Amino acid sequence: MGLDETLLENAGGRPTLRLYTWEPDTLSLGYFQRFAEVPAVTNASAVVRRITGGGAIHHTGELTWSITTAADDPLYRGPIAESYRRVHGIILAALHALGIEASLREASPLASDRPGTGMCFHASTPLDIIWSGAKGMGSAQRRRRGRVLHHGSIKLAPSELEAGVAAASHIDVETMGRALVSAFEERLGICCEPEGPRPAELREALRRGERFTSEAWLHRR
Amino acid sequence: MRPDDRKYLESHEWAKLDGDTVLVGITDFAVGELSHGNIEDLVYCDLPEVGRQLEQGETFGEIESVKAVADLNAPVAGEIVEVNPAIEDHLEILATDPWEKGWMVRIKPNSKSLDHLLDAEAYEQVVTEAQGA
């Protein structure tokens, strides 16, 4: 979370697609969520609060992706819903390449919709990605000073805190990551340059990261 | 053209002089981007406490729609002297009347000059570019 925010704050920074997993398994609360809204909060190994809205996510058995770029990037320009459609279209292409018959939810209700849990994957909107009749990929955006952070989770294994959601259990995280990079390259006509965080970004991410798990931040709502 | 009785930020806030204070809100374009024409997509707006001191450009609040959280940025430096009590519980006001009833905060500015902000014509250009036209 600290690195995602660092990349968001990096004015003038290059568009970045970041892929990551979590250790230990972590429940992230949506920015505006209250602890009491998420009964599962006591059952995860760690808890953080995101700077993006929406429901809570149990980050385990998933590939997490984040995009940080300028808000006038062609991928994000215009109505926010349209930017979701564009980005989720690329993620769909990656899932299709791996043989997963995924689609946008559009109007269909889902077997995975479960009111009262406060979990992102137990609520759905028309632009969420689904397969096997359940939500398998959800995402959220933060917009700050002319930049966008858009991050989301692709479920690759079931979690007991998110019963009933879709999971591409036959795909390992590296394969999913490679398919995602290929889909972004093909759809956008770009060539991704593999790179880890730069030392200054890492220092800033560690500084910001301390806040995400602090009591004051976690209990701000 | 948007109202020319006020000034604008590129991040889609407006500022209007009202006596010794400045009223601040967000534009119809900002509301449209967040809600995509469906006002029920706006779910939360967090506004500051009265008495808070703001720097120009500082984030004074946040607005959440179903799919994005966006910062609200202060067009001028000064002190928050009033917060519109209707907004947090009636986000639909932002869609029905963003220019008058939809004001969010009243700031007692350190300086009454709004010359550093965009006029309506310049803001129109920002909107045109944001629409990708």
mmCIF file of C-alpha atoms in Angstrom:
data_model
loop_
_atom_site.group_PDB
_atom_site.id
_atom_site.type_symbol
_atom_site.label_atom_id
_atom_site.label_comp_id
_atom_site.label_asym_id
_atom_site.label_seq_id
_atom_site.Cartn_x
_atom_site.Cartn_y
_atom_site.Cartn_z
ATOM 1 C CA MET A 1 0.000 0.000 0.000
ATOM 2 C CA GLY A 2 2.890 2.305 0.800
ATOM 3 C CA LEU A 3 4.443 1.713 -2.591
ATOM 4 C CA ASP A 4 1.134 2.175 -4.395
ATOM 5 C CA GLU A 5 0.709 5.549 -2.698
ATOM 6 C CA THR A 6 4.328 6.500 -3.399
ATOM 7 C CA LEU A 7 3.803 5.804 -7.089
ATOM 8 C CA LEU A 8 0.548 7.797 -7.012
ATOM 9 C CA GLU A 9 2.339 10.778 -5.483
ATOM 10 C CA ASN A 10 5.213 10.590 -7.965
ATOM 11 C CA ALA A 11 4.179 13.531 -10.131
ATOM 12 C CA GLY A 12 5.661 13.203 -13.583
ATOM 13 C CA GLY A 13 6.452 9.549 -13.001
ATOM 14 C CA ARG A 14 6.149 7.072 -15.853
ATOM 15 C CA PRO A 15 2.979 5.005 -16.132
ATOM 16 C CA THR A 16 3.534 1.963 -13.939
ATOM 17 C CA LEU A 17 1.942 -1.449 -13.850
ATOM 18 C CA ARG A 18 2.869 -3.085 -10.565
ATOM 19 C CA LEU A 19 2.181 -6.757 -9.755
ATOM 20 C CA TYR A 20 2.420 -8.081 -6.223
ATOM 21 C CA THR A 21 1.268 -10.588 -3.630
ATOM 22 C CA TRP A 22 0.895 -10.346 0.159
ATOM 23 C CA GLU A 23 2.789 -11.877 3.045
ATOM 24 C CA PRO A 24 1.248 -12.627 5.488
ATOM 25 C CA ASP A 25 -2.343 -12.861 4.298
ATOM 26 C CA THR A 26 -3.896 -9.443 4.913
ATOM 27 C CA LEU A 27 -7.370 -7.989 5.061
ATOM 28 C CA SER A 28 -7.540 -4.496 3.571
ATOM 29 C CA LEU A 29 -10.414 -2.258 4.585
ATOM 30 C CA GLY A 30 -11.897 0.206 2.113
ATOM 31 C CA TYR A 31 -10.989 3.806 2.868
ATOM 32 C CA PHE A 32 -14.390 4.718 4.306
ATOM 33 C CA GLN A 33 -15.247 1.399 5.972
ATOM 34 C CA ARG A 34 -15.763 1.032 9.691
ATOM 35 C CA PHE A 35 -14.327 -1.957 11.533
ATOM 36 C CA ALA A 36 -17.814 -2.996 12.608
ATOM 37 C CA GLU A 37 -18.927 -3.285 8.993
ATOM 38 C CA VAL A 38 -16.466 -6.124 8.358
ATOM 39 C CA PRO A 39 -16.968 -9.090 10.714
ATOM 40 C CA ALA A 40 -14.038 -10.958 9.090
ATOM 41 C CA VAL A 41 -11.569 -8.305 10.215
ATOM 42 C CA THR A 42 -10.582 -10.336 13.280
ATOM 43 C CA ASN A 43 -9.753 -13.451 11.260
ATOM 44 C CA ALA A 44 -6.945 -12.214 9.014
ATOM 45 C CA SER A 45 -3.266 -12.335 9.920
ATOM 46 C CA ALA A 46 -2.898 -8.595 9.329
ATOM 47 C CA VAL A 47 -5.158 -5.628 8.646
ATOM 48 C CA VAL A 48 -4.511 -2.446 6.674
ATOM 49 C CA ARG A 49 -6.722 0.376 5.454
ATOM 50 C CA ARG A 50 -6.454 1.257 1.785
ATOM 51 C CA ILE A 51 -6.596 4.754 0.316
ATOM 52 C CA THR A 52 -9.171 3.482 -2.163
ATOM 53 C CA GLY A 53 -12.829 2.954 -1.416
ATOM 54 C CA GLY A 54 -15.106 -0.032 -1.738
ATOM 55 C CA GLY A 55 -15.292 -3.181 0.343
ATOM 56 C CA ALA A 56 -12.721 -5.177 2.288
ATOM 57 C CA ILE A 57 -10.480 -7.704 0.545
ATOM 58 C CA HIS A 58 -8.707 -10.728 1.998
ATOM 59 C CA HIS A 59 -5.410 -10.665 0.138
ATOM 60 C CA THR A 60 -4.365 -14.278 -0.100
ATOM 61 C CA GLY A 61 -4.212 -16.587 -3.094
ATOM 62 C CA GLU A 62 -4.452 -13.671 -5.481
ATOM 63 C CA LEU A 63 -2.457 -11.524 -7.850
ATOM 64 C CA THR A 64 -2.753 -7.868 -6.927
ATOM 65 C CA TRP A 65 -2.131 -5.326 -9.668
ATOM 66 C CA SER A 66 -1.852 -1.582 -9.547
ATOM 67 C CA ILE A 67 -1.607 1.058 -12.232
ATOM 68 C CA THR A 68 -0.359 4.546 -11.479
ATOM 69 C CA THR A 69 -0.354 7.202 -14.163
ATOM 70 C CA ALA A 70 -1.525 10.706 -15.041
ATOM 71 C CA ALA A 71 -5.284 11.269 -15.000
ATOM 72 C CA ASP A 72 -5.097 12.484 -18.610
ATOM 73 C CA ASP A 73 -3.497 9.220 -19.751
ATOM 74 C CA PRO A 74 -5.729 7.916 -22.594
ATOM 75 C CA LEU A 75 -6.463 4.868 -20.430
ATOM 76 C CA TYR A 76 -7.991 7.067 -17.702
ATOM 77 C CA ARG A 77 -9.236 10.185 -19.476
ATOM 78 C CA GLY A 78 -12.959 10.932 -19.391
ATOM 79 C CA PRO A 79 -15.712 9.327 -17.309
ATOM 80 C CA ILE A 80 -14.349 7.080 -14.574
ATOM 81 C CA ALA A 81 -16.683 4.241 -15.529
ATOM 82 C CA GLU A 82 -15.220 4.228 -19.036
ATOM 83 C CA SER A 83 -11.709 3.891 -17.617
ATOM 84 C CA TYR A 84 -12.865 0.825 -15.718
ATOM 85 C CA ARG A 85 -14.271 -0.634 -18.910
ATOM 86 C CA ARG A 86 -10.968 -0.098 -20.743
ATOM 87 C CA VAL A 87 -8.726 -1.531 -18.020
ATOM 88 C CA HIS A 88 -11.027 -4.420 -17.189
ATOM 89 C CA GLY A 89 -11.190 -5.193 -20.930
ATOM 90 C CA ILE A 90 -7.421 -5.734 -20.885
ATOM 91 C CA ILE A 91 -7.633 -7.949 -17.798
ATOM 92 C CA LEU A 92 -10.388 -9.950 -19.492
ATOM 93 C CA ALA A 93 -8.071 -10.511 -22.459
ATOM 94 C CA ALA A 94 -5.428 -11.905 -20.085
ATOM 95 C CA LEU A 95 -7.947 -14.228 -18.443
ATOM 96 C CA HIS A 96 -9.242 -15.405 -21.830
ATOM 97 C CA ALA A 97 -5.672 -16.143 -22.942
ATOM 98 C CA LEU A 98 -5.450 -18.528 -19.977
ATOM 99 C CA GLY A 99 -8.693 -20.250 -20.902
ATOM 100 C CA ILE A 100 -10.879 -18.599 -18.265
ATOM 101 C CA GLU A 101 -14.333 -17.747 -19.602
ATOM 102 C CA ALA A 102 -14.564 -14.432 -17.807
ATOM 103 C CA SER A 103 -16.806 -11.474 -18.585
ATOM 104 C CA LEU A 104 -17.997 -8.218 -17.109
ATOM 105 C CA ARG A 105 -20.875 -8.757 -14.702
ATOM 106 C CA GLU A 106 -23.151 -6.289 -16.504
ATOM 107 C CA ALA A 107 -26.724 -6.819 -15.267
ATOM 108 C CA SER A 108 -26.547 -10.374 -13.932
ATOM 109 C CA PRO A 109 -26.802 -10.923 -10.167
ATOM 110 C CA LEU A 110 -24.130 -13.196 -8.735
ATOM 111 C CA ALA A 111 -24.065 -16.263 -6.537
ATOM 112 C CA SER A 112 -21.189 -14.584 -4.683
ATOM 113 C CA ASP A 113 -23.226 -11.503 -3.641
ATOM 114 C CA ARG A 114 -23.688 -11.712 0.136
ATOM 115 C CA PRO A 115 -25.012 -8.673 1.976
ATOM 116 C CA GLY A 116 -23.642 -7.781 5.391
ATOM 117 C CA THR A 117 -20.068 -9.084 5.128
ATOM 118 C CA GLY A 118 -18.523 -5.777 4.012
ATOM 119 C CA MET A 119 -16.299 -7.764 1.650
ATOM 120 C CA CYS A 120 -15.567 -6.404 -1.826
ATOM 121 C CA PHE A 121 -16.012 -9.801 -3.441
ATOM 122 C CA HIS A 122 -19.415 -10.271 -1.795
ATOM 123 C CA ALA A 123 -20.809 -7.200 -3.551
ATOM 124 C CA SER A 124 -20.758 -6.579 -7.266
ATOM 125 C CA THR A 125 -21.203 -3.827 -9.816
ATOM 126 C CA PRO A 126 -21.761 -4.092 -13.580
ATOM 127 C CA LEU A 127 -18.074 -3.536 -14.378
ATOM 128 C CA ASP A 128 -16.661 -6.231 -12.088
ATOM 129 C CA ILE A 129 -15.090 -9.294 -13.734
ATOM 130 C CA ILE A 130 -16.823 -12.610 -13.149
ATOM 131 C CA TRP A 131 -16.473 -16.231 -14.083
ATOM 132 C CA SER A 132 -18.357 -19.372 -12.997
ATOM 133 C CA GLY A 133 -21.217 -17.057 -11.964
ATOM 134 C CA ALA A 134 -19.171 -15.353 -9.238
ATOM 135 C CA LYS A 135 -16.951 -12.301 -8.858
ATOM 136 C CA GLY A 136 -13.266 -13.040 -9.460
ATOM 137 C CA MET A 137 -11.720 -9.595 -9.977
ATOM 138 C CA GLY A 138 -12.576 -6.300 -8.328
ATOM 139 C CA SER A 139 -10.766 -2.967 -8.419
ATOM 140 C CA ALA A 140 -10.881 0.576 -7.090
ATOM 141 C CA GLN A 141 -9.385 3.956 -7.953
ATOM 142 C CA ARG A 142 -7.939 6.903 -6.084
ATOM 143 C CA ARG A 143 -7.575 10.221 -7.875
ATOM 144 C CA ARG A 144 -5.198 12.779 -6.450
ATOM 145 C CA ARG A 145 -3.710 15.942 -7.940
ATOM 146 C CA GLY A 146 -4.031 14.956 -11.553
ATOM 147 C CA ARG A 147 -2.923 11.347 -11.032
ATOM 148 C CA VAL A 148 -4.680 8.031 -10.745
ATOM 149 C CA LEU A 149 -4.036 4.932 -8.676
ATOM 150 C CA HIS A 150 -6.097 1.978 -9.863
ATOM 151 C CA HIS A 151 -5.558 -1.306 -8.098
ATOM 152 C CA GLY A 152 -7.361 -4.608 -8.002
ATOM 153 C CA SER A 153 -7.244 -8.289 -7.088
ATOM 154 C CA ILE A 154 -7.473 -11.331 -9.336
ATOM 155 C CA LYS A 155 -8.499 -14.343 -7.269
ATOM 156 C CA LEU A 156 -6.416 -17.478 -7.817
ATOM 157 C CA ALA A 157 -7.403 -19.503 -4.745
ATOM 158 C CA PRO A 158 -10.422 -19.608 -2.437
ATOM 159 C CA SER A 159 -10.365 -17.831 0.929
ATOM 160 C CA GLU A 160 -12.541 -18.861 3.842
ATOM 161 C CA LEU A 161 -13.155 -15.167 4.523
ATOM 162 C CA GLU A 162 -14.550 -14.738 1.004
ATOM 163 C CA ALA A 163 -16.692 -17.842 0.609
ATOM 164 C CA GLY A 164 -18.319 -18.368 -2.751
ATOM 165 C CA VAL A 165 -16.162 -16.076 -4.890
ATOM 166 C CA ALA A 166 -14.597 -17.218 -8.158
ATOM 167 C CA ALA A 167 -10.966 -18.363 -8.196
ATOM 168 C CA ALA A 168 -8.774 -19.365 -11.126
ATOM 169 C CA SER A 169 -7.286 -22.155 -9.053
ATOM 170 C CA HIS A 170 -5.431 -23.884 -11.902
ATOM 171 C CA ILE A 171 -3.366 -20.744 -12.674
ATOM 172 C CA ASP A 172 -0.253 -19.901 -10.689
ATOM 173 C CA VAL A 173 0.526 -16.312 -9.850
ATOM 174 C CA GLU A 174 3.543 -16.037 -12.181
ATOM 175 C CA THR A 175 1.525 -17.291 -15.161
ATOM 176 C CA MET A 176 -1.250 -14.834 -14.364
ATOM 177 C CA GLY A 177 1.281 -12.012 -14.114
ATOM 178 C CA ARG A 178 2.878 -12.840 -17.463
ATOM 179 C CA ALA A 179 -0.543 -13.012 -19.147
ATOM 180 C CA LEU A 180 -1.449 -9.645 -17.680
ATOM 181 C CA VAL A 181 1.723 -7.970 -18.909
ATOM 182 C CA SER A 182 1.243 -9.488 -22.381
ATOM 183 C CA ALA A 183 -2.359 -8.286 -22.539
ATOM 184 C CA PHE A 184 -1.367 -4.724 -21.593
ATOM 185 C CA GLU A 185 1.434 -4.756 -24.176
ATOM 186 C CA GLU A 186 -0.772 -6.098 -26.943
ATOM 187 C CA ARG A 187 -3.839 -3.984 -26.247
ATOM 188 C CA LEU A 188 -1.954 -0.714 -25.704
ATOM 189 C CA GLY A 189 0.823 -1.283 -28.235
ATOM 190 C CA ILE A 190 3.469 -0.748 -25.567
ATOM 191 C CA CYS A 191 6.493 -2.613 -24.291
ATOM 192 C CA CYS A 192 6.680 -2.923 -20.488
ATOM 193 C CA GLU A 193 10.150 -2.458 -19.035
ATOM 194 C CA PRO A 194 10.610 -4.756 -16.014
ATOM 195 C CA GLU A 195 11.917 -2.798 -13.053
ATOM 196 C CA GLY A 196 11.770 -3.017 -9.280
ATOM 197 C CA PRO A 197 11.161 -0.041 -6.998
ATOM 198 C CA ARG A 198 13.955 2.512 -7.083
ATOM 199 C CA PRO A 199 15.796 3.127 -3.780
ATOM 200 C CA ALA A 200 14.099 6.493 -3.212
ATOM 201 C CA GLU A 201 10.693 4.980 -3.931
ATOM 202 C CA LEU A 202 11.379 2.140 -1.559
ATOM 203 C CA ARG A 203 12.409 4.511 1.237
ATOM 204 C CA GLU A 204 9.271 6.575 0.694
ATOM 205 C CA ALA A 205 7.115 3.434 0.511
ATOM 206 C CA LEU A 206 8.487 2.164 3.833
ATOM 207 C CA ARG A 207 7.816 5.540 5.450
ATOM 208 C CA ARG A 208 4.270 5.630 4.125
ATOM 209 C CA GLY A 209 3.752 1.939 4.842
ATOM 210 C CA GLU A 210 4.074 2.489 8.578
ATOM 211 C CA ARG A 211 0.954 4.630 8.453
ATOM 212 C CA PHE A 212 -1.165 1.963 6.771
ATOM 213 C CA THR A 213 -0.912 -0.352 9.750
ATOM 214 C CA SER A 214 -0.923 2.330 12.463
ATOM 215 C CA GLU A 215 -3.770 2.296 14.974
ATOM 216 C CA ALA A 216 -4.678 5.899 14.200
ATOM 217 C CA TRP A 217 -5.040 5.159 10.488
ATOM 218 C CA LEU A 218 -6.762 1.809 10.934
ATOM 219 C CA HIS A 219 -9.316 3.215 13.353
ATOM 220 C CA ARG A 220 -9.852 6.549 11.648
ATOM 221 C CA ARG A 221 -13.433 5.440 10.994
ATOM 222 C CA MET B 1 -19.964 27.949 -20.382
ATOM 223 C CA ARG B 2 -19.847 27.481 -16.604
ATOM 224 C CA PRO B 3 -20.688 30.441 -14.313
ATOM 225 C CA ASP B 4 -18.244 33.334 -14.761
ATOM 226 C CA ASP B 5 -18.943 34.780 -11.288
ATOM 227 C CA ARG B 6 -16.286 32.490 -9.818
ATOM 228 C CA LYS B 7 -12.875 30.930 -10.505
ATOM 229 C CA TYR B 8 -11.803 27.338 -10.973
ATOM 230 C CA LEU B 9 -9.042 24.826 -10.260
ATOM 231 C CA GLU B 10 -7.856 22.322 -12.847
ATOM 232 C CA SER B 11 -8.863 19.650 -10.353
ATOM 233 C CA HIS B 12 -12.490 20.816 -10.806
ATOM 234 C CA GLU B 13 -13.161 22.798 -7.634
ATOM 235 C CA TRP B 14 -14.732 26.256 -7.882
ATOM 236 C CA ALA B 15 -14.187 29.307 -5.627
ATOM 237 C CA LYS B 16 -16.549 32.247 -5.340
ATOM 238 C CA LEU B 17 -16.014 35.423 -3.373
ATOM 239 C CA ASP B 18 -18.865 36.052 -0.931
ATOM 240 C CA GLY B 19 -18.184 39.149 1.122
ATOM 241 C CA ASP B 20 -15.044 38.545 3.156
ATOM 242 C CA THR B 21 -15.171 34.810 2.570
ATOM 243 C CA VAL B 22 -14.753 32.357 -0.290
ATOM 244 C CA LEU B 23 -17.280 29.621 -1.010
ATOM 245 C CA VAL B 24 -15.848 26.405 -2.425
ATOM 246 C CA GLY B 25 -17.534 23.542 -4.244
ATOM 247 C CA ILE B 26 -16.950 21.149 -7.123
ATOM 248 C CA THR B 27 -18.107 21.558 -10.694
ATOM 249 C CA ASP B 28 -20.816 19.705 -12.579
ATOM 250 C CA PHE B 29 -18.022 18.074 -14.591
ATOM 251 C CA ALA B 30 -16.432 16.632 -11.444
ATOM 252 C CA VAL B 31 -19.787 15.301 -10.270
ATOM 253 C CA GLY B 32 -20.444 13.782 -13.693
ATOM 254 C CA GLU B 33 -17.047 12.093 -13.808
ATOM 255 C CA LEU B 34 -17.520 10.529 -10.406
ATOM 256 C CA SER B 35 -21.150 9.528 -10.779
ATOM 257 C CA HIS B 36 -21.364 8.848 -14.520
ATOM 258 C CA GLY B 37 -24.832 10.372 -14.504
ATOM 259 C CA ASN B 38 -26.058 8.171 -11.676
ATOM 260 C CA ILE B 39 -26.149 10.241 -8.513
ATOM 261 C CA GLU B 40 -26.593 7.107 -6.399
ATOM 262 C CA ASP B 41 -23.000 6.277 -7.353
ATOM 263 C CA LEU B 42 -21.839 9.036 -4.988
ATOM 264 C CA VAL B 43 -21.598 7.353 -1.621
ATOM 265 C CA TYR B 44 -19.635 9.522 0.790
ATOM 266 C CA CYS B 45 -18.258 13.001 1.257
ATOM 267 C CA ASP B 46 -15.867 13.836 4.063
ATOM 268 C CA LEU B 47 -15.586 17.544 4.880
ATOM 269 C CA PRO B 48 -13.285 19.256 7.406
ATOM 270 C CA GLU B 49 -13.969 20.703 10.839
ATOM 271 C CA VAL B 50 -14.642 24.407 11.211
ATOM 272 C CA GLY B 51 -11.492 26.177 12.352
ATOM 273 C CA ARG B 52 -9.049 24.152 10.274
ATOM 274 C CA GLN B 53 -6.295 26.167 8.597
ATOM 275 C CA LEU B 54 -5.621 25.334 4.980
ATOM 276 C CA GLU B 55 -2.761 25.996 2.634
ATOM 277 C CA GLN B 56 -3.591 26.752 -0.962
ATOM 278 C CA GLY B 57 -3.884 23.456 -2.836
ATOM 279 C CA GLU B 58 -4.135 21.433 0.375
ATOM 280 C CA THR B 59 -6.642 18.594 0.492
ATOM 281 C CA PHE B 60 -9.592 19.698 2.627
ATOM 282 C CA GLY B 61 -11.856 16.700 2.090
ATOM 283 C CA GLU B 62 -12.635 13.650 0.059
ATOM 284 C CA ILE B 63 -15.510 12.411 -2.017
ATOM 285 C CA GLU B 64 -16.161 8.764 -2.763
ATOM 286 C CA SER B 65 -18.194 7.334 -5.594
ATOM 287 C CA VAL B 66 -18.836 3.653 -6.173
ATOM 288 C CA LYS B 67 -15.567 3.389 -8.044
ATOM 289 C CA ALA B 68 -13.205 6.175 -6.981
ATOM 290 C CA VAL B 69 -12.104 8.297 -4.060
ATOM 291 C CA ALA B 70 -11.121 11.822 -5.106
ATOM 292 C CA ASP B 71 -9.454 14.572 -3.102
ATOM 293 C CA LEU B 72 -11.038 17.983 -2.638
ATOM 294 C CA ASN B 73 -8.387 20.696 -2.962
ATOM 295 C CA ALA B 74 -8.449 24.161 -1.430
ATOM 296 C CA PRO B 75 -8.376 26.953 -4.057
ATOM 297 C CA VAL B 76 -7.172 29.477 -1.463
ATOM 298 C CA ALA B 77 -5.282 29.472 1.823
ATOM 299 C CA GLY B 78 -7.252 30.393 4.924
ATOM 300 C CA GLU B 79 -9.489 29.142 7.711
ATOM 301 C CA ILE B 80 -12.589 26.988 7.344
ATOM 302 C CA VAL B 81 -15.352 29.067 8.913
ATOM 303 C CA GLU B 82 -18.394 27.090 7.798
ATOM 304 C CA VAL B 83 -19.180 23.670 6.337
ATOM 305 C CA ASN B 84 -22.372 23.002 4.389
ATOM 306 C CA PRO B 85 -24.227 20.683 6.783
ATOM 307 C CA ALA B 86 -26.509 19.350 4.046
ATOM 308 C CA ILE B 87 -23.863 17.806 1.814
ATOM 309 C CA GLU B 88 -22.761 14.732 3.731
ATOM 310 C CA ASP B 89 -26.305 13.390 4.036
ATOM 311 C CA HIS B 90 -27.645 14.709 0.751
ATOM 312 C CA LEU B 91 -25.049 14.128 -1.923
ATOM 313 C CA GLU B 92 -27.731 14.556 -4.576
ATOM 314 C CA ILE B 93 -27.432 18.323 -4.036
ATOM 315 C CA LEU B 94 -24.075 18.135 -5.800
ATOM 316 C CA ALA B 95 -25.839 16.924 -8.929
ATOM 317 C CA THR B 96 -28.949 19.097 -8.793
ATOM 318 C CA ASP B 97 -27.244 22.392 -7.873
ATOM 319 C CA PRO B 98 -23.425 22.240 -7.750
ATOM 320 C CA TRP B 99 -23.135 26.029 -8.136
ATOM 321 C CA GLU B 100 -25.291 27.386 -5.269
ATOM 322 C CA LYS B 101 -26.787 24.870 -2.812
ATOM 323 C CA GLY B 102 -23.880 22.508 -3.468
ATOM 324 C CA TRP B 103 -21.205 24.689 -1.845
ATOM 325 C CA MET B 104 -19.049 22.601 0.459
ATOM 326 C CA VAL B 105 -16.990 24.900 2.658
ATOM 327 C CA ARG B 106 -16.665 28.601 3.398
ATOM 328 C CA ILE B 107 -13.100 29.795 3.827
ATOM 329 C CA LYS B 108 -11.923 33.032 5.408
ATOM 330 C CA PRO B 109 -9.006 33.572 3.040
ATOM 331 C CA ASN B 110 -5.603 34.940 3.922
ATOM 332 C CA SER B 111 -5.911 36.940 0.708
ATOM 333 C CA LYS B 112 -9.108 37.705 -1.197
ATOM 334 C CA SER B 113 -7.372 37.522 -4.552
ATOM 335 C CA LEU B 114 -8.524 34.715 -6.827
ATOM 336 C CA ASP B 115 -6.222 35.796 -9.636
ATOM 337 C CA HIS B 116 -4.183 32.590 -9.431
ATOM 338 C CA LEU B 117 -7.224 30.507 -10.417
ATOM 339 C CA LEU B 118 -8.741 29.785 -13.838
ATOM 340 C CA ASP B 119 -11.576 31.893 -15.223
ATOM 341 C CA ALA B 120 -14.612 30.156 -16.725
ATOM 342 C CA GLU B 121 -13.178 30.272 -20.236
ATOM 343 C CA ALA B 122 -9.867 28.710 -19.219
ATOM 344 C CA TYR B 123 -11.687 26.083 -17.169
ATOM 345 C CA GLU B 124 -13.820 25.226 -20.208
ATOM 346 C CA GLN B 125 -10.601 24.402 -22.003
ATOM 347 C CA VAL B 126 -9.561 22.106 -19.156
ATOM 348 C CA VAL B 127 -12.872 20.270 -19.407
ATOM 349 C CA THR B 128 -12.575 19.943 -23.171
ATOM 350 C CA GLU B 129 -9.126 18.430 -22.833
ATOM 351 C CA ALA B 130 -10.263 16.120 -20.034
ATOM 352 C CA GLN B 131 -13.015 14.837 -22.278
ATOM 353 C CA GLY B 132 -10.375 13.883 -24.798
ATOM 354 C CA ALA B 133 -11.870 16.095 -27.460
#
